Tab-separated table of C-alpha atoms in Angstrom:
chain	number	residue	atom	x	y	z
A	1	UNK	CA	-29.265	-86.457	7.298
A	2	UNK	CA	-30.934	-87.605	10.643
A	3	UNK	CA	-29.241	-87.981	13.657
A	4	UNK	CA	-30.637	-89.976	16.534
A	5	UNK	CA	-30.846	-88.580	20.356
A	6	UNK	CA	-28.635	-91.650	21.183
A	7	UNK	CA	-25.754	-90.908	18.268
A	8	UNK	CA	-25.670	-87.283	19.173
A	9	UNK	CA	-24.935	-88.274	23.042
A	10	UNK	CA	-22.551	-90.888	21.793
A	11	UNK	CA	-20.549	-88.518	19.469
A	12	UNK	CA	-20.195	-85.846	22.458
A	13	UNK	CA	-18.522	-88.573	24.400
A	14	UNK	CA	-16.265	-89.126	22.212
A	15	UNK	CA	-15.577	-85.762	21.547
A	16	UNK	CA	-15.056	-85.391	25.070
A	17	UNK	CA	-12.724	-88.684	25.546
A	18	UNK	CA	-10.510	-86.978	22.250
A	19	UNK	CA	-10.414	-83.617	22.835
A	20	UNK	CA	-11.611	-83.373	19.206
A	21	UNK	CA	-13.989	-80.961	18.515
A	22	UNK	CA	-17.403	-83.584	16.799
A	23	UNK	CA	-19.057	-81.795	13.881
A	24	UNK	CA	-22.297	-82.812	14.026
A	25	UNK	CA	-24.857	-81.444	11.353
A	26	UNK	CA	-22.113	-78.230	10.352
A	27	UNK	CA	-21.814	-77.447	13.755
A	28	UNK	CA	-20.944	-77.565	17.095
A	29	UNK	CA	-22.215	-80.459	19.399
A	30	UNK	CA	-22.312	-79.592	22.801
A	31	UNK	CA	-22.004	-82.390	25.790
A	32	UNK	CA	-24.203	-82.229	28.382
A	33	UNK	CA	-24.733	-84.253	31.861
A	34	UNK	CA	-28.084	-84.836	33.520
A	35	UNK	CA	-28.671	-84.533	36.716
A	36	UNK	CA	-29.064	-87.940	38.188
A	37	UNK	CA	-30.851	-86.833	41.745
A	38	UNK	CA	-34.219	-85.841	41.937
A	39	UNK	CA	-35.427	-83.016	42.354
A	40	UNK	CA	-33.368	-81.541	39.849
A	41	UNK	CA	-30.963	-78.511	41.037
A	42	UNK	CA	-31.588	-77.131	37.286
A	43	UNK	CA	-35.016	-75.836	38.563
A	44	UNK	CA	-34.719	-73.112	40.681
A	45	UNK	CA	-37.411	-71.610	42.977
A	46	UNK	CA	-37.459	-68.037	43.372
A	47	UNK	CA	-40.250	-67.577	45.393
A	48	UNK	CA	-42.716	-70.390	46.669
A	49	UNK	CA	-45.621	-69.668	44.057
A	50	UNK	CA	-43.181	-71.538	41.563
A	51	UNK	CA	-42.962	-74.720	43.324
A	52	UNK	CA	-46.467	-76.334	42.309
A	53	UNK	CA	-44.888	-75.977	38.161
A	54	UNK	CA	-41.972	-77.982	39.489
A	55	UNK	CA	-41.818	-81.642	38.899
A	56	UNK	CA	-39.485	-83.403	41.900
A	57	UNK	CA	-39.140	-86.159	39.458
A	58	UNK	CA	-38.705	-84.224	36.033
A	59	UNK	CA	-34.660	-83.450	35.460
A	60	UNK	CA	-33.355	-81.466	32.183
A	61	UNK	CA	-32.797	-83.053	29.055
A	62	UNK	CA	-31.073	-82.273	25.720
A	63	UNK	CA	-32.636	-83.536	22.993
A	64	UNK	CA	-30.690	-82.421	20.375
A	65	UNK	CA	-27.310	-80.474	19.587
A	66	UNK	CA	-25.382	-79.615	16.684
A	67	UNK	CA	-26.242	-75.696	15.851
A	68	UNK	CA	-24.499	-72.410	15.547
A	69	UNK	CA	-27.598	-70.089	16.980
A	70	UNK	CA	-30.918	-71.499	17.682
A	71	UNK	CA	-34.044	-69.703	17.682
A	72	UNK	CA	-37.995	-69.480	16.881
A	73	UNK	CA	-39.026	-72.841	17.910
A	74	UNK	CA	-42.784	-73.619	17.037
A	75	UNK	CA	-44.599	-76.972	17.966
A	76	UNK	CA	-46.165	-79.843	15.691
A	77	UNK	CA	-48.233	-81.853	18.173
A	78	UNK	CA	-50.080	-83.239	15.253
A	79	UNK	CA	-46.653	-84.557	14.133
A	80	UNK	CA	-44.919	-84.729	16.854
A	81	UNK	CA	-42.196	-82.234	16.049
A	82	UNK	CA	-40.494	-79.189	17.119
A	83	UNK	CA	-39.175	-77.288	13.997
A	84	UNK	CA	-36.124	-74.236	15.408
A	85	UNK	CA	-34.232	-72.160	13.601
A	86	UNK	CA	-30.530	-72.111	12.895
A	87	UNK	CA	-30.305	-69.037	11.366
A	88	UNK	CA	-26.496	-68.632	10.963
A	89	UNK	CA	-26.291	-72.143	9.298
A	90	UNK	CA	-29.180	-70.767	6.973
A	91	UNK	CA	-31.740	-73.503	7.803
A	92	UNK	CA	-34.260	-74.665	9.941
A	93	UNK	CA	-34.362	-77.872	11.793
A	94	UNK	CA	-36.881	-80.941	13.555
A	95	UNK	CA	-36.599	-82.422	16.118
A	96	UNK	CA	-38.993	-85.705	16.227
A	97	UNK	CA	-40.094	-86.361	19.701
A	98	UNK	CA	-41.514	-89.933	18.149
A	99	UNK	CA	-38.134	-91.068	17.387
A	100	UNK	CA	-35.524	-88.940	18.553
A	101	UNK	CA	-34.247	-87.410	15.416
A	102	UNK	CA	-32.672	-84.272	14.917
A	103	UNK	CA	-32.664	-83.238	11.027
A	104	UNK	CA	-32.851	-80.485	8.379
A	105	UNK	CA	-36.113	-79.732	7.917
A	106	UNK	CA	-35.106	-76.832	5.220
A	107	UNK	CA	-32.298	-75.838	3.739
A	108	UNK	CA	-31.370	-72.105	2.595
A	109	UNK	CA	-34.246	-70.829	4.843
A	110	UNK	CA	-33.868	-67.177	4.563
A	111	UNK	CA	-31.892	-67.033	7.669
A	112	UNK	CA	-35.248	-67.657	9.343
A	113	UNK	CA	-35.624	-66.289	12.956
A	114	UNK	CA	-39.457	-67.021	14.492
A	115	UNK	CA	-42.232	-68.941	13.630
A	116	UNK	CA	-45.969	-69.749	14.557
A	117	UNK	CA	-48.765	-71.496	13.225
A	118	UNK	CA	-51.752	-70.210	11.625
A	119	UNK	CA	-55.409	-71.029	13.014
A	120	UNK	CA	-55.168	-73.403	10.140
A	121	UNK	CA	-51.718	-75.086	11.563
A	122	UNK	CA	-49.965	-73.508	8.402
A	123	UNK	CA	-46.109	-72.889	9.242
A	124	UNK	CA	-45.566	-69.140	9.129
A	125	UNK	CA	-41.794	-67.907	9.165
A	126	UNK	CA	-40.294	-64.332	10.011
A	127	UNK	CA	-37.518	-64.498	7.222
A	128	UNK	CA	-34.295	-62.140	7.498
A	129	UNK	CA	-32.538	-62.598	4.414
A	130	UNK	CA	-36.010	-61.651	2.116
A	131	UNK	CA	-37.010	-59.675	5.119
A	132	UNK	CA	-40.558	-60.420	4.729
A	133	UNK	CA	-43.201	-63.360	6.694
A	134	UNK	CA	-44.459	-66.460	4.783
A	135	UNK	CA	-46.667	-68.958	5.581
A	136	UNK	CA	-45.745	-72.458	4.330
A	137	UNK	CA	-48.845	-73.952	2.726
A	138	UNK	CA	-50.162	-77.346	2.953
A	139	UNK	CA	-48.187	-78.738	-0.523
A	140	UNK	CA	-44.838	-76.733	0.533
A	141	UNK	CA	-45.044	-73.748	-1.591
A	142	UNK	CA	-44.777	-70.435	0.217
A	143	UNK	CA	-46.677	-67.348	0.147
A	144	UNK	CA	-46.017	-64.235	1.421
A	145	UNK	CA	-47.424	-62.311	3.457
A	146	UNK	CA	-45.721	-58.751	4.020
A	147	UNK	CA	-42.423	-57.694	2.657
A	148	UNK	CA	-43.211	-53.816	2.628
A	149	UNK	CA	-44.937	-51.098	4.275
A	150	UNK	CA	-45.973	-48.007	2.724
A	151	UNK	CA	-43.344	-49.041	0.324
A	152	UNK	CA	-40.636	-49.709	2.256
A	153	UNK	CA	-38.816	-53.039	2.901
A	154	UNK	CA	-39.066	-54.334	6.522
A	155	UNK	CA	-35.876	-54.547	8.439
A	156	UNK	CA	-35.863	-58.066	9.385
A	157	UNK	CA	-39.342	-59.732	11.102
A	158	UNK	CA	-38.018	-61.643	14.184
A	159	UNK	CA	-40.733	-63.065	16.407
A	160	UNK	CA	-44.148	-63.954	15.872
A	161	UNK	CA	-47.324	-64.943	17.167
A	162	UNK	CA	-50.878	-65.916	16.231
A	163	UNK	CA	-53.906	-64.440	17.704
A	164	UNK	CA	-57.359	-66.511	18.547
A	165	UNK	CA	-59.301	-64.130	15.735
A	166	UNK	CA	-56.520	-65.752	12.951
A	167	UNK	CA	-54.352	-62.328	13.248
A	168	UNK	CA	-50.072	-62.157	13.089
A	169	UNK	CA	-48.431	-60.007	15.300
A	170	UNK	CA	-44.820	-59.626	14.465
A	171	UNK	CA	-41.968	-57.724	15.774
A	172	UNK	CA	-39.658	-56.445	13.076
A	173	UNK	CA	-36.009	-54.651	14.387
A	174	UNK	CA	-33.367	-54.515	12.531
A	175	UNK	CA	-31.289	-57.207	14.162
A	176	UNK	CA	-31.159	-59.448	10.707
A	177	UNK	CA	-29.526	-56.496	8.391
A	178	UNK	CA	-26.918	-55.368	11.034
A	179	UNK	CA	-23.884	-57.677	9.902
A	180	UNK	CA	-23.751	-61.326	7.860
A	181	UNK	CA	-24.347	-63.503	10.842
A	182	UNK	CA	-27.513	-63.322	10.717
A	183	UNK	CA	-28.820	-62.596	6.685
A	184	UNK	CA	-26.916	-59.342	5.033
A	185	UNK	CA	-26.240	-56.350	5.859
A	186	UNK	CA	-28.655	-53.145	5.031
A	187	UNK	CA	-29.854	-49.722	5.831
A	188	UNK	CA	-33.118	-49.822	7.566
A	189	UNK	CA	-35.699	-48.346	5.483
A	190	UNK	CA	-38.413	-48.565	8.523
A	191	UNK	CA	-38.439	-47.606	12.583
A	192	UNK	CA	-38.105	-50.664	14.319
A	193	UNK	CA	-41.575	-51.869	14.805
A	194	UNK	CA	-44.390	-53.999	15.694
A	195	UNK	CA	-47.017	-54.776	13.228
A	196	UNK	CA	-50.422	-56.645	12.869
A	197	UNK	CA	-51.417	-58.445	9.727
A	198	UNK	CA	-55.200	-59.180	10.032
A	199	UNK	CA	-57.002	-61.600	9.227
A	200	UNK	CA	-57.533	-60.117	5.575
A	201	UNK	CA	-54.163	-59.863	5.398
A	202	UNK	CA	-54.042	-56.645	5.543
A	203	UNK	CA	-50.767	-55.356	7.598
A	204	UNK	CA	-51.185	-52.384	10.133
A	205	UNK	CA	-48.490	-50.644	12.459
A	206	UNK	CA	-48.920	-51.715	16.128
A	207	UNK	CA	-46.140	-49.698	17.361
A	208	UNK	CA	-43.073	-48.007	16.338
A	209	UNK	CA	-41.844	-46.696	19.708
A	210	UNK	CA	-39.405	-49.564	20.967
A	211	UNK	CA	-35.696	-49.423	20.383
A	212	UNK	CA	-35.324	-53.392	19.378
A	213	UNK	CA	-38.366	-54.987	19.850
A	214	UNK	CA	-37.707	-59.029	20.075
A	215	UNK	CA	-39.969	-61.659	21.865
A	216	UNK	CA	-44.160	-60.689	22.284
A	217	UNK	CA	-46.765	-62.770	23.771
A	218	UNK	CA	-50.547	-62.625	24.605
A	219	UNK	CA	-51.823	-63.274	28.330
A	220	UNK	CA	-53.837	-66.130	28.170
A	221	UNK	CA	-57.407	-64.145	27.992
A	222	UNK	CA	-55.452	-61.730	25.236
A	223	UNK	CA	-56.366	-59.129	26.768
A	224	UNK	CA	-53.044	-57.865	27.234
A	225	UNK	CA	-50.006	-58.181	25.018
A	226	UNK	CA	-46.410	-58.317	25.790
A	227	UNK	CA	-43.361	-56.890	23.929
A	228	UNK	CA	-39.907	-57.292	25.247
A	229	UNK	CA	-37.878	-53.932	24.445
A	230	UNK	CA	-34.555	-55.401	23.306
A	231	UNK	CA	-32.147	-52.626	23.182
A	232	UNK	CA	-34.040	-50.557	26.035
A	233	UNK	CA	-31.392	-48.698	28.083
A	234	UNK	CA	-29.683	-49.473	30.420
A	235	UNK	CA	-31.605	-52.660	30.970
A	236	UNK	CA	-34.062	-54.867	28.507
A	237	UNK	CA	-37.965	-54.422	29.589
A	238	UNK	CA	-41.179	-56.067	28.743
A	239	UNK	CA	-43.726	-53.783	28.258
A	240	UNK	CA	-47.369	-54.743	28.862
A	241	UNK	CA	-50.337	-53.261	26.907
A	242	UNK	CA	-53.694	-53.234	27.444
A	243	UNK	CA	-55.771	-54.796	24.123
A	244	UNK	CA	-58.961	-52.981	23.422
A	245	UNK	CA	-62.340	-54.670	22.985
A	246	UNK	CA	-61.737	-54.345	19.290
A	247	UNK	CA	-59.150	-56.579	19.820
A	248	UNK	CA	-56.739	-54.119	17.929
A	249	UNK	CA	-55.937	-50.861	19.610
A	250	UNK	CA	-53.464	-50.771	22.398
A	251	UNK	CA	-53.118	-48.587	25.323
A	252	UNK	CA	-51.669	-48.294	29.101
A	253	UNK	CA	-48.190	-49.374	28.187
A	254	UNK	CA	-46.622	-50.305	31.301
A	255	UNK	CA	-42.798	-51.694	32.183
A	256	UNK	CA	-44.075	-55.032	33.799
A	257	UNK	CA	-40.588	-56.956	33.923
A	258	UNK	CA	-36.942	-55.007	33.783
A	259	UNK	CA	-33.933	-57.363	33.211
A	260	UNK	CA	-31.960	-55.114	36.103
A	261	UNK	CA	-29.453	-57.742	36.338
A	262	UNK	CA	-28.119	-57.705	33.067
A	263	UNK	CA	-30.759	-60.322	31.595
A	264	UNK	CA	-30.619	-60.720	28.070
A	265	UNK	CA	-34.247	-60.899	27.649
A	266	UNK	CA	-35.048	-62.756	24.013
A	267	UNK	CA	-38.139	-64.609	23.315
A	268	UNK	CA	-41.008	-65.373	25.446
A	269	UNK	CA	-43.970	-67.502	26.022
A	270	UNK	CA	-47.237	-67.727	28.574
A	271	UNK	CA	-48.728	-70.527	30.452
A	272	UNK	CA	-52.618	-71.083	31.580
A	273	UNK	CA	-51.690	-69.318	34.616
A	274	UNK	CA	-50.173	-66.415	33.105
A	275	UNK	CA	-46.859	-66.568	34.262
A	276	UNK	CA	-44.232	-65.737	31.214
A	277	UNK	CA	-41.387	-67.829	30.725
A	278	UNK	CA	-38.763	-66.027	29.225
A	279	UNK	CA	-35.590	-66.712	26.991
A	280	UNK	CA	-32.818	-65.760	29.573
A	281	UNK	CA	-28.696	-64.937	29.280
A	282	UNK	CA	-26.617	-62.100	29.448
A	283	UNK	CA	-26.651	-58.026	27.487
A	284	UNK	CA	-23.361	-58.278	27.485
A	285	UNK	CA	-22.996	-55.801	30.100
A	286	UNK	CA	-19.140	-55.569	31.417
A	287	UNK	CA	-19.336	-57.506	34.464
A	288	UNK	CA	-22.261	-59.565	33.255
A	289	UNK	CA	-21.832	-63.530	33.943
A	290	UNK	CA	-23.078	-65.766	31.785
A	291	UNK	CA	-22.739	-68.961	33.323
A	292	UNK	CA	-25.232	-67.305	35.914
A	293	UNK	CA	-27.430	-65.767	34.140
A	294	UNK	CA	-27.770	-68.959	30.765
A	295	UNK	CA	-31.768	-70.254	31.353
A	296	UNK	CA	-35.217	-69.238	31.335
A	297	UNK	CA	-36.527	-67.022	33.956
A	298	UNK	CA	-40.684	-67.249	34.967
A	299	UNK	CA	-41.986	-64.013	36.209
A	300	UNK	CA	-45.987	-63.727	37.604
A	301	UNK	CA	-48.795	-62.203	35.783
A	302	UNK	CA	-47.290	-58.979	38.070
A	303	UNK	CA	-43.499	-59.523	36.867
A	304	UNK	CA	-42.312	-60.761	39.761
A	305	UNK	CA	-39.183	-63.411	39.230
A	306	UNK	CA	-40.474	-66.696	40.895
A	307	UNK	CA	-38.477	-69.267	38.699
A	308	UNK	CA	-35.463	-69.818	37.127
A	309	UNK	CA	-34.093	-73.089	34.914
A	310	UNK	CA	-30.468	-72.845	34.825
A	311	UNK	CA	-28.965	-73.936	30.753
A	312	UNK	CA	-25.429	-74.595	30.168
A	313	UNK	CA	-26.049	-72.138	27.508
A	314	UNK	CA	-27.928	-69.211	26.969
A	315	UNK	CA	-31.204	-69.502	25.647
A	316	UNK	CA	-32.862	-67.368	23.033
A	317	UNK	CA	-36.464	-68.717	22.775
A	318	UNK	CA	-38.899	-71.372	23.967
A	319	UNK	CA	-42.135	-72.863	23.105
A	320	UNK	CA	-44.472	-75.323	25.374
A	321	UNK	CA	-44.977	-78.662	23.506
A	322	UNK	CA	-45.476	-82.643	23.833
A	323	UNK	CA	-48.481	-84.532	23.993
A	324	UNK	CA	-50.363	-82.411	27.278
A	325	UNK	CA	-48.397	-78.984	26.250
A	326	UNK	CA	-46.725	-79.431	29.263
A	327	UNK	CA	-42.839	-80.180	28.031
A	328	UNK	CA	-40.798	-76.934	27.540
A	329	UNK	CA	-38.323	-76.745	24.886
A	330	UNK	CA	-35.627	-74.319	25.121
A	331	UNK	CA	-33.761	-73.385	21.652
A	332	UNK	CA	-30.384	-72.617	23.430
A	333	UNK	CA	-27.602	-71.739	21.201
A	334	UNK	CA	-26.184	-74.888	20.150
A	335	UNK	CA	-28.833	-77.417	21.469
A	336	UNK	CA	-32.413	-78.038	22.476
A	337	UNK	CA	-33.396	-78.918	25.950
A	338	UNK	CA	-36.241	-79.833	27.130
A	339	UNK	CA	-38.308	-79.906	30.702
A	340	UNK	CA	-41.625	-81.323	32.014
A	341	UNK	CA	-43.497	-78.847	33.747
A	342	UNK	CA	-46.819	-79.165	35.954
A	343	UNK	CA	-48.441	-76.408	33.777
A	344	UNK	CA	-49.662	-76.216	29.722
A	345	UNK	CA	-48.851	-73.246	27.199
A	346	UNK	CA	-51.511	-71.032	26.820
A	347	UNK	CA	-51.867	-71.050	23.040
């Protein structure tokens, strides 16, 4: 069932005007109010470096709502489309910036978290529920790609990414197998871990040192990666690594960003410049507040906070997309929002 940009607004309203609760799409449809003066408070500048991404006349907009928990959003600019997960409702959905639809794209997904695209623009999915990574091929059958190593099932892949030489990276705690929410509960057979599946695809361990590890990223040159530590203690970190010359082999693992104010750091991404935009919200720290803390925050290439976009909700992941690769969608919790920004994604 599609749903337009325009019905989704219009049923939120009402909702509103009621004081009914509007299912829309099994879910929850969240109203929202843009900003009508420019530029828009939404877009916060932390430090003056940030002000040449922000666009005085480019507000927040949702372009879609109706989910439980959104996540993993990947980019289509040869369709036009942003496919994100809803992983509690067990499906993924599009978002068509050509018309302004919001639809199921696939039902009983696997309680699929991340995705990415392939140096061939094959769909491939981190899948909780089979705990493995497929890629979608181009006539809609799936193949898989890892479910095991050394004989062991994976705990649950979560994010991944696409390097320039055609390798996956993949982070793989055990976040899908802790309760139902998010697939079904299971012992963890593995560490939680980061591996590599080359281009072969052959799958190699990258790293099986970080409590949680969620959201990773490549600076623009690749030659360093970044892993956000999820359950790091007291406070989430993103660790930056050096990447060897063989493109592989990582070393000089440094603490470039830690979320000291009770940031929920999730998934992130990495513009021309550098600069990671991260998936913001709270630990769930006591004391932690939300309603500050919902958004993306942009840190330098020398994790220093210089932006912020404030969400109504908390945000979990993003992706750069649109025509130039210079609108960023946020998957937050119920609904999509998008921004123009005076920058481009780096992949």
């Amino acid at each position: 069932m599609d749903f337009t940009r325009r019905n989704i607004f219009a049923l939120s309203a009402a909702a509103v005007a009621t004081g009914v609760t509007t299912k829309l799409a099994s879910a929850q449809a969240m109203p929202f109010q843009p900003n009508a003066r420019y530029p828009d408070p939404a877009v916060q500048i932390l430090d003056p470096s940030f002000a040449k991404y922000r666009i005085s006349s480019s507000t927040l907009e949702q372009v879609a709502t109706g989910a439980r928990w959104l996540e993993g959003p990947v980019w289509f600019g040869d369709g036009r489309y942003l496919l994100v997960s809803d992983i509690p409702n067990n499906r993924i959905m599009k978002y068509d910036e050509a018309n302004e639809t919001w639809s199921v794209f696939r039902d009983n997904a696997n309680y699929t978290n991340g995705h990415t695209r392939d140096k061939q623009g094959r769909l491939v999915s981190c899948e909780h529920l089979t705990r493995r990574v497929t890629r979608t091929e181009y006539d809609g059958s799936i193949t898989v790609l890892a479910n095991n190593f050394n004989g062991k099932k994976l705990n649950s892949p979560n994010d991944i990414i696409c390097k320039s030489d055609g390798s996956l990276w993949f982070t793989d705690p055990p976040f899908g197998i802790g309760g139902e929410w998010e697939g079904e509960k299971a012992t963890p057979e593995l560490p939680h871990s980061v591996y590599r599946i080359s281009p072969e695809g052959k799958l190699d361990l990258v790293t099986d040192q970080l409590k949680g590890p969620n959201g990773l990223a490549f600076s623009p040159d690749e030659k360093k990666l970044y892993i956000v530590e999820g359950r790091a203690a007291p406070h989430r970190i993103i660790w930056s690594y050096d990447v060897g010359k063989d493109g592989v082999e990582l070393s000089n693992k440094t603490a470039l960003v830690t979320a000291d104010d009770n940031g929920g750091l999730d998934g992130i991404k990495v513009d021309i410049d550098g600069n990671i935009w991260c998936g913001w919200g709270t630990n769930g720290a006591p004391g932690a507040k939300p309603e500050d803390l919902d958004g993306v925050k942009v840190f330098n290439p020398e994790g220093k906070a210089i932006g912020f976009i404030k969400l109504p909700e908390r945000c979990p992941n993003l992706v750069f997309g649109g025509a130039k690769k210079n609108r960023l969608y946020m998957a937050s919790s119920h609904s999509v929002y998008a921004l123009y920004v005076e920058t481009r994604g780096a992949v």
